[in-house]
mmCIF file of C-alpha atoms and ligand atoms in Angstrom:
data_model
loop_
_atom_site.group_PDB
_atom_site.id
_atom_site.type_symbol
_atom_site.label_atom_id
_atom_site.label_comp_id
_atom_site.label_asym_id
_atom_site.label_seq_id
_atom_site.Cartn_x
_atom_site.Cartn_y
_atom_site.Cartn_z
ATOM 1 C CA UNK A 251 20.055 31.735 11.286
ATOM 2 C CA UNK A 252 22.873 30.091 10.492
ATOM 3 C CA UNK A 253 22.986 26.220 9.105
ATOM 4 C CA UNK A 254 24.126 24.634 11.994
ATOM 5 C CA UNK A 255 21.294 26.384 14.482
ATOM 6 C CA UNK A 256 18.619 25.248 11.818
ATOM 7 C CA UNK A 257 19.683 21.980 11.774
ATOM 8 C CA UNK A 258 19.724 21.758 15.573
ATOM 9 C CA UNK A 259 16.103 23.233 15.803
ATOM 10 C CA UNK A 260 15.032 21.277 12.865
ATOM 11 C CA UNK A 261 11.556 19.704 14.475
ATOM 12 C CA UNK A 262 10.910 16.894 11.769
ATOM 13 C CA UNK A 263 13.578 14.993 10.625
ATOM 14 C CA UNK A 264 13.086 13.122 7.548
ATOM 15 C CA UNK A 265 15.576 9.347 7.607
ATOM 16 C CA UNK A 266 15.161 6.588 4.912
ATOM 17 C CA UNK A 267 13.850 4.643 7.555
ATOM 18 C CA UNK A 268 10.587 6.282 7.535
ATOM 19 C CA UNK A 269 10.016 5.226 4.448
ATOM 20 C CA UNK A 270 8.274 1.605 2.905
ATOM 21 C CA UNK A 271 8.938 0.871 -1.280
ATOM 22 C CA UNK A 272 6.373 -0.215 -2.832
ATOM 23 C CA UNK A 273 6.617 -3.055 -5.135
ATOM 24 C CA UNK A 274 5.213 -4.560 -8.761
ATOM 25 C CA UNK A 275 6.011 -8.122 -9.147
ATOM 26 C CA UNK A 276 5.239 -10.537 -12.118
ATOM 27 C CA UNK A 277 5.851 -13.526 -13.111
ATOM 28 C CA UNK A 278 8.481 -14.255 -16.227
ATOM 29 C CA UNK A 279 12.226 -13.555 -16.359
ATOM 30 C CA UNK A 280 14.678 -10.726 -16.614
ATOM 31 C CA UNK A 281 11.138 -8.145 -17.027
ATOM 32 C CA UNK A 282 11.579 -4.540 -16.199
ATOM 33 C CA UNK A 283 8.404 -3.145 -17.310
ATOM 34 C CA UNK A 284 8.074 1.102 -17.146
ATOM 35 C CA UNK A 285 5.099 2.302 -15.976
ATOM 36 C CA UNK A 286 3.986 4.893 -18.459
ATOM 37 C CA UNK A 287 2.440 7.063 -15.764
ATOM 38 C CA UNK A 288 4.861 6.225 -13.004
ATOM 39 C CA UNK A 289 8.310 7.261 -14.746
ATOM 40 C CA UNK A 290 11.126 5.589 -12.700
ATOM 41 C CA UNK A 291 8.672 3.246 -11.185
ATOM 42 C CA UNK A 292 9.083 -0.729 -12.849
ATOM 43 C CA UNK A 293 6.921 -4.088 -13.056
ATOM 44 C CA UNK A 294 9.671 -6.644 -12.066
ATOM 45 C CA UNK A 295 9.883 -10.261 -12.663
ATOM 46 C CA UNK A 296 10.643 -12.447 -9.500
ATOM 47 C CA UNK A 297 14.105 -12.703 -10.807
ATOM 48 C CA UNK A 298 15.025 -9.340 -10.313
ATOM 49 C CA UNK A 299 13.924 -8.720 -6.945
ATOM 50 C CA UNK A 300 16.931 -9.958 -4.771
ATOM 51 C CA UNK A 301 18.804 -7.208 -6.263
ATOM 52 C CA UNK A 302 16.528 -4.902 -5.726
ATOM 53 C CA UNK A 303 15.779 -5.607 -2.329
ATOM 54 C CA UNK A 304 20.173 -5.343 -1.882
ATOM 55 C CA UNK A 305 19.696 -1.820 -3.316
ATOM 56 C CA UNK A 306 16.947 -0.911 -0.975
ATOM 57 C CA UNK A 307 18.197 -2.112 2.450
ATOM 58 C CA UNK A 308 21.831 -0.268 1.384
ATOM 59 C CA UNK A 309 19.745 2.765 1.256
ATOM 60 C CA UNK A 310 18.531 2.362 4.749
ATOM 61 C CA UNK A 311 14.723 2.015 3.472
ATOM 62 C CA UNK A 312 12.826 -0.300 6.474
ATOM 63 C CA UNK A 313 10.794 -2.339 3.952
ATOM 64 C CA UNK A 314 8.805 -3.008 0.787
ATOM 65 C CA UNK A 315 5.113 -3.314 -0.191
ATOM 66 C CA UNK A 316 4.524 -5.581 -2.424
ATOM 67 C CA UNK A 317 1.640 -6.070 -5.080
ATOM 68 C CA UNK A 318 1.628 -9.198 -7.323
ATOM 69 C CA UNK A 319 0.118 -8.700 -10.975
ATOM 70 C CA UNK A 320 -1.095 -12.981 -11.303
ATOM 71 C CA UNK A 321 -1.052 -15.180 -14.411
ATOM 72 C CA UNK A 322 -4.569 -15.609 -14.286
ATOM 73 C CA UNK A 323 -7.735 -13.846 -13.244
ATOM 74 C CA UNK A 324 -10.860 -15.041 -12.044
ATOM 75 C CA UNK A 325 -13.747 -14.304 -9.929
ATOM 76 C CA UNK A 326 -12.451 -14.947 -6.862
ATOM 77 C CA UNK A 327 -8.646 -14.607 -7.104
ATOM 78 C CA UNK A 328 -7.462 -17.963 -6.769
ATOM 79 C CA UNK A 329 -3.435 -17.096 -7.137
ATOM 80 C CA UNK A 330 -4.104 -14.713 -4.238
ATOM 81 C CA UNK A 331 -3.624 -17.291 -1.587
ATOM 82 C CA UNK A 332 -2.014 -20.119 -3.762
ATOM 83 C CA UNK A 333 1.161 -21.289 -2.340
ATOM 84 C CA UNK A 334 3.371 -20.439 -5.608
ATOM 85 C CA UNK A 335 1.373 -17.456 -6.144
ATOM 86 C CA UNK A 336 3.273 -14.116 -7.313
ATOM 87 C CA UNK A 337 3.533 -12.794 -4.013
ATOM 88 C CA UNK A 338 4.279 -15.840 -2.250
ATOM 89 C CA UNK A 339 7.175 -16.557 -4.541
ATOM 90 C CA UNK A 340 8.517 -12.850 -4.272
ATOM 91 C CA UNK A 341 8.213 -12.922 -0.515
ATOM 92 C CA UNK A 342 10.729 -15.814 -0.427
ATOM 93 C CA UNK A 343 12.528 -14.446 -2.582
ATOM 94 C CA UNK A 344 13.455 -11.454 -0.914
ATOM 95 C CA UNK A 345 13.670 -13.042 2.751
ATOM 96 C CA UNK A 346 16.032 -14.892 1.401
ATOM 97 C CA UNK A 347 18.244 -12.009 -0.403
ATOM 98 C CA UNK A 348 17.593 -9.809 2.652
ATOM 99 C CA UNK A 349 16.298 -11.091 5.214
ATOM 100 C CA UNK A 350 16.576 -7.872 7.446
ATOM 101 C CA UNK A 351 14.146 -5.953 5.016
ATOM 102 C CA UNK A 352 10.720 -5.592 6.225
ATOM 103 C CA UNK A 353 8.416 -7.402 3.718
ATOM 104 C CA UNK A 354 4.843 -5.816 4.228
ATOM 105 C CA UNK A 355 2.294 -7.334 2.038
ATOM 106 C CA UNK A 356 -0.711 -6.004 0.161
ATOM 107 C CA UNK A 357 -3.943 -8.265 1.535
ATOM 108 C CA UNK A 358 -6.345 -7.007 -1.211
ATOM 109 C CA UNK A 359 -8.222 -8.956 -4.043
ATOM 110 C CA UNK A 360 -8.616 -6.531 -6.897
ATOM 111 C CA UNK A 361 -5.142 -7.206 -8.628
ATOM 112 C CA UNK A 362 -6.809 -11.294 -8.812
ATOM 113 C CA UNK A 363 -10.536 -11.051 -9.851
ATOM 114 C CA UNK A 364 -10.946 -10.430 -12.998
ATOM 115 C CA UNK A 365 -14.098 -7.848 -12.462
ATOM 116 C CA UNK A 366 -10.902 -5.648 -10.736
ATOM 117 C CA UNK A 367 -12.769 -4.797 -7.374
ATOM 118 C CA UNK A 368 -11.742 -5.265 -3.851
ATOM 119 C CA UNK A 369 -14.133 -8.098 -2.912
ATOM 120 C CA UNK A 370 -16.557 -11.097 -4.522
ATOM 121 C CA UNK A 371 -19.737 -9.327 -5.953
ATOM 122 C CA UNK A 372 -23.073 -10.209 -5.863
ATOM 123 C CA UNK A 373 -24.180 -12.691 -8.433
ATOM 124 C CA UNK A 374 -26.828 -12.366 -11.251
ATOM 125 C CA UNK A 375 -28.215 -15.689 -10.279
ATOM 126 C CA UNK A 376 -28.883 -17.197 -6.388
ATOM 127 C CA UNK A 377 -27.046 -13.972 -4.731
ATOM 128 C CA UNK A 378 -28.218 -11.707 -2.039
ATOM 129 C CA UNK A 379 -31.910 -10.789 -3.195
ATOM 130 C CA UNK A 380 -31.580 -7.817 -0.924
ATOM 131 C CA UNK A 381 -28.449 -6.329 -2.920
ATOM 132 C CA UNK A 382 -27.971 -5.465 -6.398
ATOM 133 C CA UNK A 383 -25.847 -7.589 -8.806
ATOM 134 C CA UNK A 384 -22.533 -6.723 -8.885
ATOM 135 C CA UNK A 385 -22.584 -5.051 -5.276
ATOM 136 C CA UNK A 386 -19.307 -6.317 -3.256
ATOM 137 C CA UNK A 387 -20.413 -8.848 -0.848
ATOM 138 C CA UNK A 388 -18.737 -8.089 2.794
ATOM 139 C CA UNK A 389 -18.652 -11.692 4.601
ATOM 140 C CA UNK A 390 -17.466 -13.859 1.844
ATOM 141 C CA UNK A 391 -15.038 -11.835 1.236
ATOM 142 C CA UNK A 392 -13.644 -11.612 4.655
ATOM 143 C CA UNK A 393 -12.830 -15.432 4.067
ATOM 144 C CA UNK A 394 -10.883 -15.205 1.451
ATOM 145 C CA UNK A 395 -9.009 -11.922 2.801
ATOM 146 C CA UNK A 396 -8.191 -14.365 5.912
ATOM 147 C CA UNK A 397 -6.820 -17.061 3.818
ATOM 148 C CA UNK A 398 -4.609 -14.530 1.919
ATOM 149 C CA UNK A 399 -2.971 -12.961 4.485
ATOM 150 C CA UNK A 400 -2.132 -16.420 6.342
ATOM 151 C CA UNK A 401 -0.596 -17.531 3.178
ATOM 152 C CA UNK A 402 1.581 -14.344 3.053
ATOM 153 C CA UNK A 403 2.534 -15.018 6.846
ATOM 154 C CA UNK A 404 3.423 -18.776 5.742
ATOM 155 C CA UNK A 405 5.284 -17.563 2.935
ATOM 156 C CA UNK A 406 7.394 -14.914 5.328
ATOM 157 C CA UNK A 407 5.569 -11.538 5.099
ATOM 158 C CA UNK A 408 6.318 -9.408 8.144
ATOM 159 C CA UNK A 409 3.434 -7.311 8.292
ATOM 160 C CA UNK A 410 -0.071 -7.782 6.529
ATOM 161 C CA UNK A 411 -1.308 -4.778 4.730
ATOM 162 C CA UNK A 412 -5.375 -4.922 4.217
ATOM 163 C CA UNK A 413 -6.429 -2.289 1.815
ATOM 164 C CA UNK A 414 -10.125 -3.130 0.567
ATOM 165 C CA UNK A 415 -11.842 -1.178 3.483
ATOM 166 C CA UNK A 416 -13.992 -3.811 3.983
ATOM 167 C CA UNK A 417 -16.166 -4.192 7.448
ATOM 168 C CA UNK A 418 -14.419 -6.813 9.947
ATOM 169 C CA UNK A 419 -11.427 -7.475 7.903
ATOM 170 C CA UNK A 420 -8.989 -7.033 10.594
ATOM 171 C CA UNK A 421 -10.948 -9.149 13.151
ATOM 172 C CA UNK A 422 -10.890 -11.745 10.639
ATOM 173 C CA UNK A 423 -7.323 -12.006 10.135
ATOM 174 C CA UNK A 424 -6.304 -11.364 13.449
ATOM 175 C CA UNK A 425 -8.149 -14.718 14.379
ATOM 176 C CA UNK A 426 -6.925 -16.683 11.477
ATOM 177 C CA UNK A 427 -3.411 -15.567 11.943
ATOM 178 C CA UNK A 428 -3.552 -16.145 15.660
ATOM 179 C CA UNK A 429 -5.459 -19.266 14.828
ATOM 180 C CA UNK A 430 -2.440 -20.504 12.577
ATOM 181 C CA UNK A 431 0.388 -19.469 15.601
ATOM 182 C CA UNK A 432 1.490 -15.998 13.879
ATOM 183 C CA UNK A 433 0.317 -14.507 16.935
ATOM 184 C CA UNK A 434 3.412 -12.575 16.221
ATOM 185 C CA UNK A 435 2.680 -11.072 12.900
ATOM 186 C CA UNK A 436 1.245 -7.089 12.597
ATOM 187 C CA UNK A 437 -1.587 -5.971 10.843
ATOM 188 C CA UNK A 438 -0.993 -2.204 8.963
ATOM 189 C CA UNK A 439 -4.475 -1.516 8.694
ATOM 190 C CA UNK A 440 -5.335 1.081 5.613
ATOM 191 C CA UNK A 441 -7.791 2.548 7.845
ATOM 192 C CA UNK A 442 -8.826 5.394 6.549
ATOM 193 C CA UNK A 443 -8.946 5.278 2.642
ATOM 194 C CA UNK A 444 -10.916 7.924 0.849
ATOM 195 C CA UNK A 445 -12.379 7.158 -2.852
ATOM 196 C CA UNK A 446 -10.031 9.353 -4.013
ATOM 197 C CA UNK A 447 -8.721 10.381 -8.040
ATOM 198 C CA UNK A 448 -4.908 9.622 -7.310
ATOM 199 C CA UNK A 449 -4.810 6.125 -7.286
ATOM 200 C CA UNK A 450 -5.219 6.332 -11.241
ATOM 201 C CA UNK A 451 -1.898 5.370 -12.305
ATOM 202 C CA UNK A 452 -1.686 2.452 -9.718
ATOM 203 C CA UNK A 453 -4.163 0.930 -11.720
ATOM 204 C CA UNK A 454 -2.159 0.271 -14.432
ATOM 205 C CA UNK A 455 0.738 -0.336 -12.413
ATOM 206 C CA UNK A 456 -1.052 -3.058 -10.704
ATOM 207 C CA UNK A 457 -3.474 -3.898 -13.457
ATOM 208 C CA UNK A 458 -6.079 -3.895 -11.002
ATOM 209 C CA UNK A 459 -8.832 -1.031 -12.350
ATOM 210 C CA UNK A 460 -12.280 -2.166 -11.758
ATOM 211 C CA UNK A 461 -13.595 -2.669 -15.173
ATOM 212 C CA UNK A 462 -16.976 -1.486 -14.500
ATOM 213 C CA UNK A 463 -18.333 0.292 -11.738
ATOM 214 C CA UNK A 464 -16.140 2.216 -8.667
ATOM 215 C CA UNK A 465 -15.177 1.955 -5.097
ATOM 216 C CA UNK A 466 -17.515 4.474 -3.681
ATOM 217 C CA UNK A 467 -19.360 1.796 -1.867
ATOM 218 C CA UNK A 468 -16.935 0.879 0.319
ATOM 219 C CA UNK A 469 -14.127 4.065 0.143
ATOM 220 C CA UNK A 470 -14.737 6.860 2.176
ATOM 221 C CA UNK A 471 -16.043 10.333 0.575
ATOM 222 C CA UNK A 472 -13.185 13.066 0.633
ATOM 223 C CA UNK A 473 -15.707 15.667 2.483
ATOM 224 C CA UNK A 474 -15.788 13.791 5.159
ATOM 225 C CA UNK A 475 -13.297 13.893 8.062
ATOM 226 C CA UNK A 476 -14.944 12.446 11.672
ATOM 227 C CA UNK A 477 -15.878 9.120 9.451
ATOM 228 C CA UNK A 478 -12.024 8.611 9.480
ATOM 229 C CA UNK A 479 -11.984 8.740 13.446
ATOM 230 C CA UNK A 480 -14.877 6.352 13.485
ATOM 231 C CA UNK A 481 -13.127 3.751 10.856
ATOM 232 C CA UNK A 482 -9.962 3.836 12.802
ATOM 233 C CA UNK A 483 -11.628 3.051 15.788
ATOM 234 C CA UNK A 484 -13.113 0.450 14.481
ATOM 235 C CA UNK A 485 -9.924 -1.219 13.180
ATOM 236 C CA UNK A 486 -8.016 -0.740 16.535
ATOM 237 C CA UNK A 487 -10.928 -1.996 18.520
ATOM 238 C CA UNK A 488 -10.445 -5.005 16.142
ATOM 239 C CA UNK A 489 -6.968 -5.170 16.951
ATOM 240 C CA UNK A 490 -4.902 -3.458 14.249
ATOM 241 C CA UNK A 491 -1.064 -2.697 15.233
ATOM 242 C CA UNK A 492 -0.430 0.158 12.428
ATOM 243 C CA UNK A 493 -2.963 2.736 11.023
ATOM 244 C CA UNK A 494 -2.767 3.548 7.306
ATOM 245 C CA UNK A 495 -4.313 7.169 6.060
ATOM 246 C CA UNK A 496 -4.419 6.610 2.354
ATOM 247 C CA UNK A 497 -3.401 9.209 0.310
ATOM 248 C CA UNK A 498 -1.281 11.274 2.181
ATOM 249 C CA UNK A 499 -0.779 15.190 0.812
ATOM 250 C CA UNK A 500 -4.505 16.388 0.109
ATOM 251 C CA UNK A 501 -5.409 14.359 3.774
ATOM 252 C CA UNK A 502 -2.882 15.786 6.135
ATOM 253 C CA UNK A 503 -5.681 17.147 8.281
ATOM 254 C CA UNK A 504 -6.318 13.361 8.516
ATOM 255 C CA UNK A 505 -3.409 12.319 9.380
ATOM 256 C CA UNK A 506 -2.827 14.433 12.283
ATOM 257 C CA UNK A 507 -6.359 13.670 13.745
ATOM 258 C CA UNK A 508 -5.920 10.140 13.920
ATOM 259 C CA UNK A 509 -2.177 10.210 15.303
ATOM 260 C CA UNK A 510 -3.251 12.784 17.695
ATOM 261 C CA UNK A 511 -6.759 10.815 18.660
ATOM 262 C CA UNK A 512 -4.282 7.152 19.000
ATOM 263 C CA UNK A 513 -0.747 8.052 20.232
ATOM 264 C CA UNK A 514 -0.385 4.814 21.080
ATOM 265 C CA UNK A 515 -0.122 2.942 17.405
ATOM 266 C CA UNK A 516 2.111 4.532 14.699
ATOM 267 C CA UNK A 517 0.848 6.334 12.011
ATOM 268 C CA UNK A 518 1.503 5.234 8.504
ATOM 269 C CA UNK A 519 0.663 7.318 5.447
ATOM 270 C CA UNK A 520 0.308 6.240 1.714
ATOM 271 C CA UNK A 521 2.009 9.065 -0.667
ATOM 272 C CA UNK A 522 0.145 7.400 -3.419
ATOM 273 C CA UNK A 523 0.549 7.248 -7.393
ATOM 274 C CA UNK A 524 -1.087 10.241 -8.182
ATOM 275 C CA UNK A 525 0.676 12.319 -6.091
ATOM 276 C CA UNK A 526 4.086 10.680 -7.342
ATOM 277 C CA UNK A 527 2.753 11.300 -10.451
ATOM 278 C CA UNK A 528 2.147 14.829 -10.423
ATOM 279 C CA UNK A 529 5.212 15.699 -9.548
ATOM 280 C CA UNK A 530 7.265 13.608 -11.689
ATOM 281 C CA UNK A 531 5.351 15.496 -14.173
ATOM 282 C CA UNK A 532 5.864 18.941 -12.994
ATOM 283 C CA UNK A 533 9.462 18.174 -12.487
ATOM 284 C CA UNK A 534 10.165 16.389 -16.283
ATOM 285 C CA UNK A 535 8.783 19.869 -17.577
ATOM 286 C CA UNK A 536 11.185 21.783 -15.427
ATOM 287 C CA UNK A 537 8.538 23.685 -13.548
ATOM 288 C CA UNK A 538 9.423 22.055 -9.635
ATOM 289 C CA UNK A 539 12.834 21.386 -8.778
ATOM 290 C CA UNK A 540 12.347 17.555 -7.832
ATOM 291 C CA UNK A 541 14.347 16.979 -4.554
ATOM 292 C CA UNK A 542 13.099 20.383 -3.396
ATOM 293 C CA UNK A 543 9.659 19.137 -3.750
ATOM 294 C CA UNK A 544 9.710 15.701 -2.991
ATOM 295 C CA UNK A 545 11.649 15.899 0.475
ATOM 296 C CA UNK A 546 9.272 19.050 1.315
ATOM 297 C CA UNK A 547 6.144 16.836 0.511
ATOM 298 C CA UNK A 548 7.608 13.620 2.614
ATOM 299 C CA UNK A 549 8.507 16.141 5.543
ATOM 300 C CA UNK A 550 5.150 17.702 5.308
ATOM 301 C CA UNK A 551 3.484 14.184 5.974
ATOM 302 C CA UNK A 552 6.321 13.240 8.631
ATOM 303 C CA UNK A 553 5.596 17.129 10.626
ATOM 304 C CA UNK A 554 1.590 16.000 10.298
ATOM 305 C CA UNK A 555 2.323 12.840 11.892
ATOM 306 C CA UNK A 556 2.791 9.918 10.107
ATOM 307 C CA UNK A 557 6.206 7.930 11.041
ATOM 308 C CA UNK A 558 5.771 5.868 8.357
ATOM 309 C CA UNK A 559 5.627 6.790 4.634
ATOM 310 C CA UNK A 560 5.293 4.564 1.658
ATOM 311 C CA UNK A 561 6.297 6.465 -1.132
ATOM 312 C CA UNK A 562 7.599 5.566 -4.666
ATOM 313 C CA UNK A 563 9.927 8.418 -4.147
ATOM 314 C CA UNK A 564 11.901 6.161 -1.564
ATOM 315 C CA UNK A 565 14.906 5.566 -3.384
ATOM 316 C CA UNK A 566 15.331 9.036 -4.653
ATOM 317 C CA UNK A 567 15.035 10.680 -1.010
ATOM 318 C CA UNK A 568 17.086 8.047 0.445
ATOM 319 C CA UNK A 569 19.901 8.991 -1.735
ATOM 320 C CA UNK A 570 19.459 13.184 -1.271
ATOM 321 C CA UNK A 571 18.781 12.736 2.454
ATOM 322 C CA UNK A 572 22.381 10.422 2.794
ATOM 323 C CA UNK A 573 24.189 13.330 0.938
HETATM 324 C C1 PBG B 277 -5.981 -1.712 -3.223
HETATM 325 C C2 PBG B 277 -5.267 -0.320 -3.152
HETATM 326 C C3 PBG B 277 -4.880 0.242 -4.540
HETATM 327 C C4 PBG B 277 -4.016 1.177 -3.780
HETATM 328 C C5 PBG B 277 -3.177 0.605 -2.626
HETATM 329 N N1 PBG B 277 -4.055 -1.044 -2.687
HETATM 330 C C6 PBG B 277 -5.802 1.025 -5.519
HETATM 331 C C7 PBG B 277 -7.441 1.146 -4.995
HETATM 332 O O1 PBG B 277 -7.544 1.480 -3.604
HETATM 333 O O2 PBG B 277 -7.724 1.380 -6.136
HETATM 334 C C8 PBG B 277 -3.397 2.213 -4.638
HETATM 335 C C9 PBG B 277 -1.906 3.127 -3.920
HETATM 336 C C10 PBG B 277 -1.695 4.069 -5.484
HETATM 337 O O3 PBG B 277 -2.321 4.472 -5.857
HETATM 338 O O4 PBG B 277 -0.276 4.296 -5.422
HETATM 339 N N2 PBG B 277 -5.760 -3.106 -3.524
#
């Protein structure tokens, strides 16, 4: 086939508008720390955001997903819902510089709590006697998540993305937003999140590794797929506007199933830090052609059913697609 014919008949066309680019933001001035396990990705200070946002928008990328590194961590994660918190300031900076760039925020506790877990933990004393000490407490966590989402909306976020997989989180956030006249702010739920080894580099990037234990109490077993549909159905019933599957590449079958089961909702996929690190490492060793491998991977994720792709490759891929 000629290239003109191939182009005409191509079923899946990747475009920069499919992408959301994750950003790691920290306090301070003029900071650009490269994340060692994610070459080409940085922690940026607030003052660097306007320029970065302009570059992202110029490439035609739809939005950014923000992760914040707070000044201080404590058992509840107080900076998470503070008006001058790192994310609240970041949202204002970006929306002021480039109003049309979509700002999506991660709504979770893990970067803000000193223990690094996604929820409040059962205390040693006077806690829930039926659960072990240190076990995530689902319902008290929902109150915090609702406050965080509301504070992001008040700072100007376009979409909130709860990622902690607590039961009832979409419902709690929806009621908090609606109660404060933010009916129009959509919820992108990380409905299907696996307890995956591929989050390793992110935990360095966001400084959010659990200090002890793991996330298997609330994240899904990689061996299960029917459960993914149950999780997605619950979030849809609670009012989720978009469903995200995470990670992406090892779970293309799950993306496909969720997309087929809920065709009325946009399906998103998170091409996570470990997936990025793998391709980068191989490319740096000369073992893979980076451009071809990245575009093939992103095309596969879209072909599986994800119309929205959160990816650290967004800037590179957008440049390659423009040529
Ligand atoms: C939790 C969160 C994580 C990621 C996104 N949101 C870490 C986790 O679940 O342990 C991982 C993303 C990546 O690996 O790129 N707030």
